[in-house]
Amino acid sequence: MEKRRQSWLGLWNISFGFFGIQIGFALQNANMSRVFQTLGASMDDLPALWVAAPLTGLIVQPIIGHLSDRTWNRLGRRRPYFLTGAILAALALFVMPLSPTMGAPLLFAAAMLWVLDASLNVSMEPFRAFVGDMLRTDQHAAGYAVQTAFIGAGAVVGSIFPFLLEHLGVGNVAPDGGLPDTVRWSFWFGSAALLLAVLWTVFTTREYSPEEIASFAENSSAGDEQPVRALASKSYLSSAAWIAAGLVVVIAVGEFALEKEVLLLGALLAVYGLLSAIGIYLAKQGRTANMLSSIVGDFSGMPPVMKRLALVQFFSWSALFIMWINTTPVVTQYVFGSTDTASAAYNEGANWVNLLFTVYNGVAAVAALAILPWLSRAVGQVMTHSICLTLGALGFLMFFFVRDAQALLVAEVGIGIAWASILAMPYAILASNLPQAKLGIYMGLFNIFIVVPQLLVATAMGSLMKAFFPGEPVWTMLFAAAAWIVAAIAMLRVRAAV
């Protein structure tokens, strides 16, 4: 038995919910540094405040992936998760603008970012696997391209909200410690749009039943337990190495006076080592039917194509997180000449960042449907991704050298093409090269290589910048360019079946 071929309307319905999810991500990415700075955070505080976002993804996505592979109820297999996540994310977006009225506004905003990002991750991971579930292998590239187009379109809507509202006469400046009306209304509109878009996919799609999934040859469950059984043969040396690495990082914080956020990185390394040791112990005892052993076993037994793509993702997302944290400080300080969050110049620059983010997301939406399919047919998916990452690196270099607001729009074209490829090519390659019955857990584990570099940026970048480039955030853009060049080179080592 084979999956039915989806029409363009089917592809639309399957991915439309991601339009709303990306509105939420866009509002978060383009505005949270502005919110934190407005509520009194310094430039040095931003990485620590942002650390909630990748940390929640690191915890949530593998767990949700594991659970969604094993779920079936009245709503289906993946839909219960992205509906629950959407409801919680919509609530977080609605409450976020109320932060200035709370007793501890900065702490409240950071907590709401935590809730928002966790909820968006609960929705996002099943959506990645949902495309693979619903489509035949020969439609994976088209499916992820359509999903990328909706991601780009949703990000355009989310990013343009404050800029558009300002031009409609909504106030863009507020007293010290207050959020402008442009930001508040953007979050409220985004809350409604996110929930409605996800509800569209929930009500217009029908997932394959467990019996149908079992009948598809590509979803054969043979060998599903092999990674867990292989875990039983492993020694505890690798676990000890992770724990030792974590302790080294913790000691280094004291020895070299690093920022305290780096302690989190050391703690995560040590905790993973401990959890992997527990997983190995359970597997050796024959207790393989548990989440921890399954996740650790699947992580240690990743297919080769996933391991090589993991390196590409690590450097790709390091640059993206640098961009999301630092674009507002770079543009407001170097292009608009202000670091005063209550000034008109700063808020004009912050809104220009929303426009810049709108451009790169709009380019991504167009590139996903117009450039990527043509280029991948001409040179293959692997080379396509390498070329696109190189174009994005050139865009970051422009931020380092250029001081003209209009010229930065050109930089966003290259970044937008790279962003489209990051959202489509790795997932299309994975969906066609991984066991379909375990697509949820593998997509969740793949997210680790999105989250770890973000944690590294959030914990270590502050120490690096304070030590070598204090008060000069523009140097972060040079790090971002270098990261995408490394990712482009690493991509050439990927060998995929398609």
Tab-separated table of C-alpha atoms in Angstrom:
chain	number	residue	atom	x	y	z
A	1	MET	CA	0.000	0.000	0.000
A	2	GLU	CA	1.221	3.514	-0.793
A	3	LYS	CA	0.347	6.959	0.496
A	4	ARG	CA	-1.926	8.990	-1.741
A	5	ARG	CA	-0.352	11.816	-3.692
A	6	GLN	CA	-1.296	15.183	-2.198
A	7	SER	CA	-2.654	17.994	-4.348
A	8	TRP	CA	-1.447	21.564	-3.923
A	9	LEU	CA	-4.509	22.161	-1.706
A	10	GLY	CA	-3.448	19.188	0.399
A	11	LEU	CA	0.078	20.560	0.716
A	12	TRP	CA	-1.426	23.919	1.683
A	13	ASN	CA	-3.630	22.444	4.426
A	14	ILE	CA	-0.831	20.279	5.858
A	15	SER	CA	1.531	23.229	6.335
A	16	PHE	CA	-0.777	26.218	6.877
A	17	GLY	CA	-0.530	25.918	10.653
A	18	PHE	CA	3.167	26.694	10.397
A	19	PHE	CA	2.150	30.121	9.058
A	20	GLY	CA	0.742	30.938	12.492
A	21	ILE	CA	3.573	29.318	14.439
A	22	GLN	CA	6.094	31.413	12.545
A	23	ILE	CA	4.152	34.589	13.291
A	24	GLY	CA	4.815	33.765	16.932
A	25	PHE	CA	8.506	33.066	16.332
A	26	ALA	CA	8.888	36.248	14.274
A	27	LEU	CA	7.348	38.436	16.957
A	28	GLN	CA	9.646	36.792	19.507
A	29	ASN	CA	12.819	37.026	17.416
A	30	ALA	CA	12.359	40.599	16.228
A	31	ASN	CA	11.012	42.148	19.429
A	32	MET	CA	12.220	40.383	22.571
A	33	SER	CA	15.595	42.159	22.685
A	34	ARG	CA	13.661	45.413	22.334
A	35	VAL	CA	11.255	44.360	25.111
A	36	PHE	CA	14.101	43.353	27.433
A	37	GLN	CA	16.083	46.552	26.799
A	38	THR	CA	12.960	48.670	27.283
A	39	LEU	CA	12.327	46.962	30.632
A	40	GLY	CA	15.837	47.853	31.786
A	41	ALA	CA	18.105	45.045	30.556
A	42	SER	CA	21.635	45.976	29.492
A	43	MET	CA	23.343	44.720	26.347
A	44	ASP	CA	25.330	42.262	28.475
A	45	ASP	CA	22.104	40.859	29.962
A	46	LEU	CA	20.518	39.918	26.638
A	47	PRO	CA	22.189	36.518	26.062
A	48	ALA	CA	21.214	35.333	29.561
A	49	LEU	CA	17.603	36.471	29.089
A	50	TRP	CA	17.434	34.745	25.716
A	51	VAL	CA	18.800	31.452	27.058
A	52	ALA	CA	15.279	30.304	27.957
A	53	ALA	CA	14.384	29.895	24.295
A	54	PRO	CA	16.956	27.287	23.221
A	55	LEU	CA	16.896	25.532	26.598
A	56	THR	CA	13.181	24.814	26.293
A	57	GLY	CA	13.690	23.487	22.764
A	58	LEU	CA	16.469	21.189	23.939
A	59	ILE	CA	14.198	19.649	26.569
A	60	VAL	CA	10.856	19.710	24.805
A	61	GLN	CA	11.475	18.569	21.243
A	62	PRO	CA	13.020	15.098	21.799
A	63	ILE	CA	10.316	14.307	24.371
A	64	ILE	CA	7.488	15.497	22.117
A	65	GLY	CA	9.031	13.628	19.167
A	66	HIS	CA	9.218	10.403	21.162
A	67	LEU	CA	5.654	10.764	22.451
A	68	SER	CA	4.105	11.769	19.130
A	69	ASP	CA	5.552	8.675	17.422
A	70	ARG	CA	3.564	6.618	19.932
A	71	THR	CA	0.331	8.643	20.161
A	72	TRP	CA	-3.046	7.971	18.641
A	73	ASN	CA	-6.339	9.480	19.828
A	74	ARG	CA	-9.396	11.202	18.379
A	75	LEU	CA	-7.278	14.088	17.052
A	76	GLY	CA	-4.654	11.783	15.544
A	77	ARG	CA	-0.914	11.348	16.027
A	78	ARG	CA	0.713	14.787	15.665
A	79	ARG	CA	-2.275	17.139	15.799
A	80	PRO	CA	-2.878	16.877	19.578
A	81	TYR	CA	0.589	18.270	20.189
A	82	PHE	CA	0.619	21.189	17.790
A	83	LEU	CA	-2.889	22.207	18.867
A	84	THR	CA	-1.945	22.189	22.571
A	85	GLY	CA	1.253	24.123	21.848
A	86	ALA	CA	-0.642	26.698	19.794
A	87	ILE	CA	-3.155	27.387	22.560
A	88	LEU	CA	-0.393	27.906	25.147
A	89	ALA	CA	1.708	30.038	22.772
A	90	ALA	CA	-1.291	32.250	21.953
A	91	LEU	CA	-1.862	32.839	25.668
A	92	ALA	CA	1.819	33.726	26.209
A	93	LEU	CA	1.753	36.212	23.315
A	94	PHE	CA	-1.393	37.814	24.697
A	95	VAL	CA	0.061	38.235	28.201
A	96	MET	CA	3.603	39.337	27.186
A	97	PRO	CA	2.708	43.043	26.611
A	98	LEU	CA	1.422	43.226	30.188
A	99	SER	CA	4.981	42.789	31.536
A	100	PRO	CA	5.501	46.501	32.466
A	101	THR	CA	2.493	46.326	34.817
A	102	MET	CA	3.916	43.418	36.815
A	103	GLY	CA	5.891	43.721	40.058
A	104	ALA	CA	9.063	42.373	38.429
A	105	PRO	CA	8.562	43.276	34.759
A	106	LEU	CA	11.888	41.978	33.406
A	107	LEU	CA	11.544	38.660	35.250
A	108	PHE	CA	7.945	38.318	34.065
A	109	ALA	CA	8.940	38.974	30.436
A	110	ALA	CA	11.720	36.361	30.664
A	111	ALA	CA	9.240	33.854	32.128
A	112	MET	CA	6.759	34.528	29.349
A	113	LEU	CA	9.523	34.046	26.767
A	114	TRP	CA	10.172	30.658	28.365
A	115	VAL	CA	6.482	29.702	28.139
A	116	LEU	CA	6.185	31.063	24.607
A	117	ASP	CA	9.217	29.241	23.256
A	118	ALA	CA	8.335	25.970	24.982
A	119	SER	CA	4.819	26.122	23.533
A	120	LEU	CA	6.049	26.995	20.039
A	121	ASN	CA	8.435	24.039	20.234
A	122	VAL	CA	5.594	21.722	21.271
A	123	SER	CA	3.814	22.792	18.079
A	124	MET	CA	6.799	22.970	15.743
A	125	GLU	CA	8.383	19.537	16.195
A	126	PRO	CA	5.241	17.512	15.344
A	127	PHE	CA	4.661	19.748	12.320
A	128	ARG	CA	8.086	18.782	10.930
A	129	ALA	CA	7.244	15.080	11.302
A	130	PHE	CA	3.657	15.677	10.116
A	131	VAL	CA	4.885	16.611	6.632
A	132	GLY	CA	6.934	13.413	6.440
A	133	ASP	CA	3.984	11.365	7.737
A	134	MET	CA	1.506	12.697	5.197
A	135	LEU	CA	3.618	12.740	2.025
A	136	ARG	CA	5.191	10.171	-0.243
A	137	THR	CA	8.969	10.221	-0.571
A	138	ASP	CA	8.784	11.866	-3.981
A	139	GLN	CA	6.801	14.768	-2.475
A	140	HIS	CA	9.049	15.448	0.532
A	141	ALA	CA	11.002	18.224	-1.175
A	142	ALA	CA	7.792	19.905	-2.368
A	143	GLY	CA	6.173	19.509	1.052
A	144	TYR	CA	9.026	21.113	2.955
A	145	ALA	CA	9.281	23.846	0.323
A	146	VAL	CA	5.604	24.721	0.855
A	147	GLN	CA	6.148	24.618	4.613
A	148	THR	CA	9.131	26.958	4.206
A	149	ALA	CA	7.013	29.321	2.111
A	150	PHE	CA	4.450	29.491	4.920
A	151	ILE	CA	7.235	29.984	7.455
A	152	GLY	CA	8.522	32.904	5.401
A	153	ALA	CA	5.056	34.364	4.924
A	154	GLY	CA	4.238	34.021	8.621
A	155	ALA	CA	7.509	35.649	9.571
A	156	VAL	CA	6.781	38.535	7.178
A	157	VAL	CA	3.431	39.135	8.854
A	158	GLY	CA	4.906	38.841	12.343
A	159	SER	CA	7.910	41.043	11.586
A	160	ILE	CA	6.009	43.805	9.748
A	161	PHE	CA	3.347	44.335	12.427
A	162	PRO	CA	5.133	47.096	14.448
A	163	PHE	CA	6.425	48.872	11.310
A	164	LEU	CA	2.975	48.778	9.694
A	165	LEU	CA	1.150	49.912	12.819
A	166	GLU	CA	3.507	52.882	13.190
A	167	HIS	CA	2.667	53.991	9.647
A	168	LEU	CA	-1.028	53.643	10.475
A	169	GLY	CA	-0.596	56.160	13.290
A	170	VAL	CA	-0.164	53.849	16.290
A	171	GLY	CA	2.277	55.199	18.887
A	172	ASN	CA	5.823	53.866	18.587
A	173	VAL	CA	7.401	55.551	21.637
A	174	ALA	CA	6.520	55.005	25.284
A	175	PRO	CA	7.899	56.377	28.565
A	176	ASP	CA	10.894	54.647	30.141
A	177	GLY	CA	9.947	51.104	31.121
A	178	GLY	CA	6.810	51.030	28.960
A	179	LEU	CA	6.210	49.106	25.745
A	180	PRO	CA	5.045	51.127	22.710
A	181	ASP	CA	1.528	50.483	21.445
A	182	THR	CA	3.026	49.158	18.195
A	183	VAL	CA	4.616	46.293	20.114
A	184	ARG	CA	1.627	45.586	22.338
A	185	TRP	CA	-0.909	45.413	19.512
A	186	SER	CA	1.474	43.317	17.396
A	187	PHE	CA	1.628	40.652	20.097
A	188	TRP	CA	-2.150	40.630	20.481
A	189	PHE	CA	-2.810	40.330	16.744
A	190	GLY	CA	-0.155	37.627	16.524
A	191	SER	CA	-1.804	35.655	19.312
A	192	ALA	CA	-5.081	35.401	17.389
A	193	ALA	CA	-3.416	34.693	14.037
A	194	LEU	CA	-1.302	31.867	15.454
A	195	LEU	CA	-4.247	30.026	16.957
A	196	LEU	CA	-6.486	30.420	13.897
A	197	ALA	CA	-3.809	29.147	11.496
A	198	VAL	CA	-3.142	25.998	13.535
A	199	LEU	CA	-6.886	25.343	13.859
A	200	TRP	CA	-7.074	25.462	10.042
A	201	THR	CA	-4.643	22.545	9.712
A	202	VAL	CA	-6.315	20.621	12.545
A	203	PHE	CA	-9.743	20.807	10.910
A	204	THR	CA	-8.722	20.348	7.246
A	205	THR	CA	-6.409	17.324	7.532
A	206	ARG	CA	-6.858	13.684	8.464
A	207	GLU	CA	-3.867	11.728	9.680
A	208	TYR	CA	-3.228	8.140	8.641
A	209	SER	CA	-4.405	5.606	11.210
A	210	PRO	CA	-1.935	3.249	12.914
A	211	GLU	CA	-3.184	0.451	10.650
A	212	GLU	CA	-2.576	2.527	7.538
A	213	ILE	CA	0.877	3.547	8.764
A	214	ALA	CA	1.743	-0.100	9.389
A	215	SER	CA	0.685	-0.991	5.837
A	216	PHE	CA	3.071	1.458	4.182
A	217	ALA	CA	6.291	-0.280	3.189
A	218	GLU	CA	8.322	2.870	3.917
A	219	ASN	CA	7.019	2.867	7.481
A	220	SER	CA	8.156	-0.624	8.337
A	221	SER	CA	9.012	-0.800	12.017
A	222	ALA	CA	11.700	-3.421	11.560
A	223	GLY	CA	14.752	-2.520	13.565
A	224	ASP	CA	12.974	0.094	15.681
A	225	GLU	CA	14.483	-1.368	18.850
A	226	GLN	CA	17.976	-1.827	17.409
A	227	PRO	CA	19.409	1.484	18.750
A	228	VAL	CA	18.185	0.644	22.268
A	229	ARG	CA	19.607	-2.879	22.109
A	230	ALA	CA	22.905	-1.444	20.851
A	231	LEU	CA	22.901	0.904	23.830
A	232	ALA	CA	23.169	-2.119	26.148
A	233	SER	CA	26.571	-2.965	24.653
A	234	LYS	CA	28.057	0.476	25.305
A	235	SER	CA	30.437	1.240	28.160
A	236	TYR	CA	30.058	4.115	30.573
A	237	LEU	CA	33.181	5.875	29.268
A	238	SER	CA	31.278	8.226	26.967
A	239	SER	CA	28.946	9.178	29.833
A	240	ALA	CA	31.951	9.865	32.046
A	241	ALA	CA	33.474	12.016	29.294
A	242	TRP	CA	30.325	14.178	29.084
A	243	ILE	CA	30.269	14.617	32.865
A	244	ALA	CA	33.984	15.485	32.911
A	245	ALA	CA	33.481	18.042	30.128
A	246	GLY	CA	30.720	19.670	32.140
A	247	LEU	CA	32.920	19.870	35.232
A	248	VAL	CA	35.756	21.395	33.191
A	249	VAL	CA	33.426	24.129	31.940
A	250	VAL	CA	32.185	24.845	35.480
A	251	ILE	CA	35.771	25.097	36.786
A	252	ALA	CA	36.748	27.334	33.857
A	253	VAL	CA	34.038	29.844	34.818
A	254	GLY	CA	35.795	30.466	38.108
A	255	GLU	CA	39.332	30.255	36.797
A	256	PHE	CA	38.848	32.638	33.879
A	257	ALA	CA	36.084	34.850	35.354
A	258	LEU	CA	33.640	33.902	32.616
A	259	GLU	CA	30.033	35.054	32.618
A	260	LYS	CA	27.855	33.085	35.032
A	261	GLU	CA	25.600	31.964	32.173
A	262	VAL	CA	28.401	29.629	31.042
A	263	LEU	CA	27.660	27.567	34.146
A	264	LEU	CA	24.448	26.495	32.429
A	265	LEU	CA	26.409	25.043	29.527
A	266	GLY	CA	28.585	23.021	31.926
A	267	ALA	CA	25.535	21.833	33.827
A	268	LEU	CA	23.852	20.655	30.629
A	269	LEU	CA	26.917	18.647	29.575
A	270	ALA	CA	27.105	16.969	32.975
A	271	VAL	CA	23.363	16.278	33.098
A	272	TYR	CA	23.436	14.669	29.665
A	273	GLY	CA	26.321	12.459	30.781
A	274	LEU	CA	24.330	11.390	33.850
A	275	LEU	CA	21.175	10.705	31.835
A	276	SER	CA	23.086	8.703	29.228
A	277	ALA	CA	24.630	6.592	32.008
A	278	ILE	CA	21.160	5.900	33.403
A	279	GLY	CA	19.902	5.022	29.907
A	280	ILE	CA	22.806	2.615	29.370
A	281	TYR	CA	22.185	1.016	32.773
A	282	LEU	CA	18.490	0.478	32.032
A	283	ALA	CA	19.327	-1.012	28.616
A	284	LYS	CA	21.857	-3.395	30.190
A	285	GLN	CA	19.119	-4.525	32.585
A	286	GLY	CA	16.873	-5.317	29.607
A	287	ARG	CA	14.511	-2.461	30.408
A	288	THR	CA	14.315	-1.020	26.903
A	289	ALA	CA	10.671	0.090	26.926
A	290	ASN	CA	11.344	3.479	28.529
A	291	MET	CA	11.614	6.972	27.116
A	292	LEU	CA	15.103	7.714	28.417
A	293	SER	CA	16.762	4.620	26.941
A	294	SER	CA	14.901	5.119	23.660
A	295	ILE	CA	15.997	8.741	23.312
A	296	VAL	CA	19.608	8.062	24.356
A	297	GLY	CA	19.749	4.990	22.094
A	298	ASP	CA	18.370	6.839	19.082
A	299	PHE	CA	20.718	9.776	19.720
A	300	SER	CA	23.820	7.585	19.920
A	301	GLY	CA	22.694	5.499	16.934
A	302	MET	CA	21.851	8.302	14.501
A	303	PRO	CA	22.156	7.391	10.795
A	304	PRO	CA	25.344	8.739	9.114
A	305	VAL	CA	23.478	11.264	6.956
A	306	MET	CA	21.919	12.762	10.092
A	307	LYS	CA	25.298	13.015	11.850
A	308	ARG	CA	26.806	14.978	8.956
A	309	LEU	CA	23.784	17.235	8.663
A	310	ALA	CA	24.027	17.810	12.413
A	311	LEU	CA	27.362	19.581	11.972
A	312	VAL	CA	25.840	21.799	9.273
A	313	GLN	CA	22.906	22.640	11.540
A	314	PHE	CA	25.214	23.493	14.435
A	315	PHE	CA	26.978	26.269	12.540
A	316	SER	CA	23.852	27.360	10.627
A	317	TRP	CA	21.873	28.020	13.790
A	318	SER	CA	24.796	29.576	15.657
A	319	ALA	CA	24.680	32.388	13.097
A	320	LEU	CA	20.896	32.694	13.231
A	321	PHE	CA	20.825	33.065	17.005
A	322	ILE	CA	23.581	35.682	16.816
A	323	MET	CA	21.436	37.560	14.308
A	324	TRP	CA	18.232	37.415	16.373
A	325	ILE	CA	19.930	38.629	19.542
A	326	ASN	CA	22.179	41.294	18.050
A	327	THR	CA	20.530	42.805	14.969
A	328	THR	CA	18.533	45.329	17.013
A	329	PRO	CA	21.564	46.545	19.049
A	330	VAL	CA	23.748	46.659	15.900
A	331	VAL	CA	21.276	48.572	13.733
A	332	THR	CA	20.153	51.027	16.422
A	333	GLN	CA	23.730	51.785	17.546
A	334	TYR	CA	25.653	51.840	14.258
A	335	VAL	CA	23.040	52.868	11.689
A	336	PHE	CA	20.618	55.015	13.707
A	337	GLY	CA	23.173	56.226	16.273
A	338	SER	CA	21.324	55.594	19.526
A	339	THR	CA	21.423	53.182	22.479
A	340	ASP	CA	18.738	55.069	24.451
A	341	THR	CA	15.633	52.848	24.348
A	342	ALA	CA	13.345	55.811	25.077
A	343	SER	CA	14.657	57.888	22.153
A	344	ALA	CA	12.904	58.276	18.815
A	345	ALA	CA	16.084	57.251	16.967
A	346	TYR	CA	16.371	53.951	18.855
A	347	ASN	CA	12.718	53.061	18.273
A	348	GLU	CA	12.974	54.053	14.615
A	349	GLY	CA	15.970	51.726	14.304
A	350	ALA	CA	14.149	48.925	16.141
A	351	ASN	CA	11.242	49.221	13.712
A	352	TRP	CA	13.727	49.178	10.827
A	353	VAL	CA	14.944	45.831	12.179
A	354	ASN	CA	11.375	44.576	11.904
A	355	LEU	CA	11.413	45.671	8.261
A	356	LEU	CA	14.779	43.963	7.684
A	357	PHE	CA	13.428	40.757	9.189
A	358	THR	CA	10.346	41.119	7.017
A	359	VAL	CA	12.541	41.307	3.925
A	360	TYR	CA	14.605	38.208	4.679
A	361	ASN	CA	11.494	36.217	5.531
A	362	GLY	CA	9.704	37.443	2.425
A	363	VAL	CA	12.695	36.483	0.303
A	364	ALA	CA	12.664	33.067	1.987
A	365	ALA	CA	9.000	32.543	1.103
A	366	VAL	CA	9.667	33.323	-2.562
A	367	ALA	CA	12.967	31.424	-2.697
A	368	ALA	CA	11.362	28.285	-1.256
A	369	LEU	CA	9.023	27.986	-4.237
A	370	ALA	CA	10.994	29.698	-7.015
A	371	ILE	CA	14.725	29.279	-6.384
A	372	LEU	CA	15.260	26.143	-4.306
A	373	PRO	CA	13.341	23.673	-6.547
A	374	TRP	CA	15.112	24.968	-9.676
A	375	LEU	CA	18.548	25.013	-8.063
A	376	SER	CA	18.175	21.570	-6.456
A	377	ARG	CA	17.187	20.064	-9.794
A	378	ALA	CA	20.236	21.663	-11.398
A	379	VAL	CA	22.940	20.884	-8.816
A	380	GLY	CA	21.287	18.645	-6.202
A	381	GLN	CA	20.009	19.335	-2.682
A	382	VAL	CA	23.450	19.168	-1.040
A	383	MET	CA	25.119	21.713	-3.328
A	384	THR	CA	22.014	23.913	-3.242
A	385	HIS	CA	22.250	24.209	0.523
A	386	SER	CA	25.979	24.970	0.395
A	387	ILE	CA	25.472	27.747	-2.174
A	388	CYS	CA	22.625	29.312	-0.207
A	389	LEU	CA	24.612	29.347	3.042
A	390	THR	CA	27.461	31.131	1.239
A	391	LEU	CA	25.066	33.817	-0.008
A	392	GLY	CA	23.816	34.281	3.547
A	393	ALA	CA	27.371	34.698	4.848
A	394	LEU	CA	27.885	37.558	2.387
A	395	GLY	CA	24.775	39.186	3.838
A	396	PHE	CA	26.222	39.094	7.352
A	397	LEU	CA	29.460	40.605	6.085
A	398	MET	CA	27.446	43.582	4.811
A	399	PHE	CA	26.164	44.201	8.354
A	400	PHE	CA	29.767	44.360	9.516
A	401	PHE	CA	30.866	46.903	6.905
A	402	VAL	CA	27.753	48.867	5.831
A	403	ARG	CA	26.257	51.788	7.753
A	404	ASP	CA	23.370	52.660	5.411
A	405	ALA	CA	19.888	51.469	6.393
A	406	GLN	CA	18.664	51.063	2.801
A	407	ALA	CA	21.741	49.079	1.760
A	408	LEU	CA	21.073	46.552	4.517
A	409	LEU	CA	17.959	45.505	2.609
A	410	VAL	CA	20.314	43.967	0.035
A	411	ALA	CA	22.075	42.018	2.777
A	412	GLU	CA	18.733	40.534	3.803
A	413	VAL	CA	18.254	39.031	0.330
A	414	GLY	CA	21.235	36.734	0.796
A	415	ILE	CA	20.211	35.946	4.372
A	416	GLY	CA	16.661	35.197	3.196
A	417	ILE	CA	17.834	32.714	0.552
A	418	ALA	CA	19.997	30.952	3.151
A	419	TRP	CA	17.089	30.926	5.621
A	420	ALA	CA	14.810	29.294	3.049
A	421	SER	CA	17.356	26.567	2.430
A	422	ILE	CA	17.957	25.977	6.157
A	423	LEU	CA	14.231	25.427	6.641
A	424	ALA	CA	13.786	23.117	3.658
A	425	MET	CA	16.865	21.240	2.421
A	426	PRO	CA	18.014	19.452	5.620
A	427	TYR	CA	14.470	18.299	6.407
A	428	ALA	CA	13.769	17.100	2.871
A	429	ILE	CA	17.015	15.111	2.962
A	430	LEU	CA	16.226	13.671	6.392
A	431	ALA	CA	12.602	12.745	5.623
A	432	SER	CA	13.759	10.713	2.617
A	433	ASN	CA	16.670	9.021	4.418
A	434	LEU	CA	15.253	8.167	7.864
A	435	PRO	CA	12.904	5.376	9.072
A	436	GLN	CA	9.437	6.881	8.661
A	437	ALA	CA	8.005	5.155	11.744
A	438	LYS	CA	10.524	7.051	13.925
A	439	LEU	CA	10.397	10.370	12.128
A	440	GLY	CA	9.111	12.193	15.201
A	441	ILE	CA	11.947	11.230	17.506
A	442	TYR	CA	14.612	11.767	14.849
A	443	MET	CA	13.251	15.225	14.015
A	444	GLY	CA	13.206	15.981	17.728
A	445	LEU	CA	16.794	14.817	18.152
A	446	PHE	CA	17.844	16.791	15.084
A	447	ASN	CA	16.627	19.852	16.925
A	448	ILE	CA	19.409	19.320	19.474
A	449	PHE	CA	21.822	20.579	16.821
A	450	ILE	CA	19.684	23.677	16.477
A	451	VAL	CA	19.443	24.253	20.213
A	452	VAL	CA	23.001	23.509	21.408
A	453	PRO	CA	24.598	26.248	19.271
A	454	GLN	CA	21.956	28.673	20.484
A	455	LEU	CA	22.798	27.779	24.071
A	456	LEU	CA	26.476	28.207	23.274
A	457	VAL	CA	25.818	31.668	21.832
A	458	ALA	CA	23.566	32.604	24.749
A	459	THR	CA	26.072	31.484	27.381
A	460	ALA	CA	29.504	32.103	25.858
A	461	MET	CA	28.996	35.025	23.468
A	462	GLY	CA	28.542	37.504	26.308
A	463	SER	CA	31.894	36.536	27.865
A	464	LEU	CA	33.625	36.646	24.492
A	465	MET	CA	32.244	40.053	23.569
A	466	LYS	CA	32.956	41.570	26.985
A	467	ALA	CA	36.546	40.296	26.890
A	468	PHE	CA	37.477	41.344	23.355
A	469	PHE	CA	34.829	43.754	21.961
A	470	PRO	CA	33.080	45.504	24.898
A	471	GLY	CA	30.259	47.740	23.728
A	472	GLU	CA	30.836	46.788	20.074
A	473	PRO	CA	28.063	44.307	19.101
A	474	VAL	CA	28.816	44.702	15.371
A	475	TRP	CA	31.599	42.112	15.722
A	476	THR	CA	28.951	39.456	16.315
A	477	MET	CA	28.005	39.752	12.639
A	478	LEU	CA	31.527	38.712	11.641
A	479	PHE	CA	31.162	35.600	13.805
A	480	ALA	CA	27.824	34.879	12.090
A	481	ALA	CA	29.369	35.156	8.614
A	482	ALA	CA	32.202	32.800	9.572
A	483	ALA	CA	29.733	30.263	10.990
A	484	TRP	CA	27.771	30.088	7.720
A	485	ILE	CA	30.963	29.680	5.691
A	486	VAL	CA	31.929	26.708	7.875
A	487	ALA	CA	28.402	25.269	7.482
A	488	ALA	CA	28.605	25.618	3.684
A	489	ILE	CA	31.888	23.679	3.629
A	490	ALA	CA	30.562	21.005	6.021
A	491	MET	CA	27.502	20.500	3.792
A	492	LEU	CA	29.740	19.202	1.011
A	493	ARG	CA	30.470	16.131	3.166
A	494	VAL	CA	26.806	15.059	3.258
A	495	ARG	CA	25.947	12.000	1.211
A	496	ALA	CA	22.194	11.524	0.796
A	497	ALA	CA	20.100	8.995	-1.106
A	498	VAL	CA	18.213	11.782	-2.883
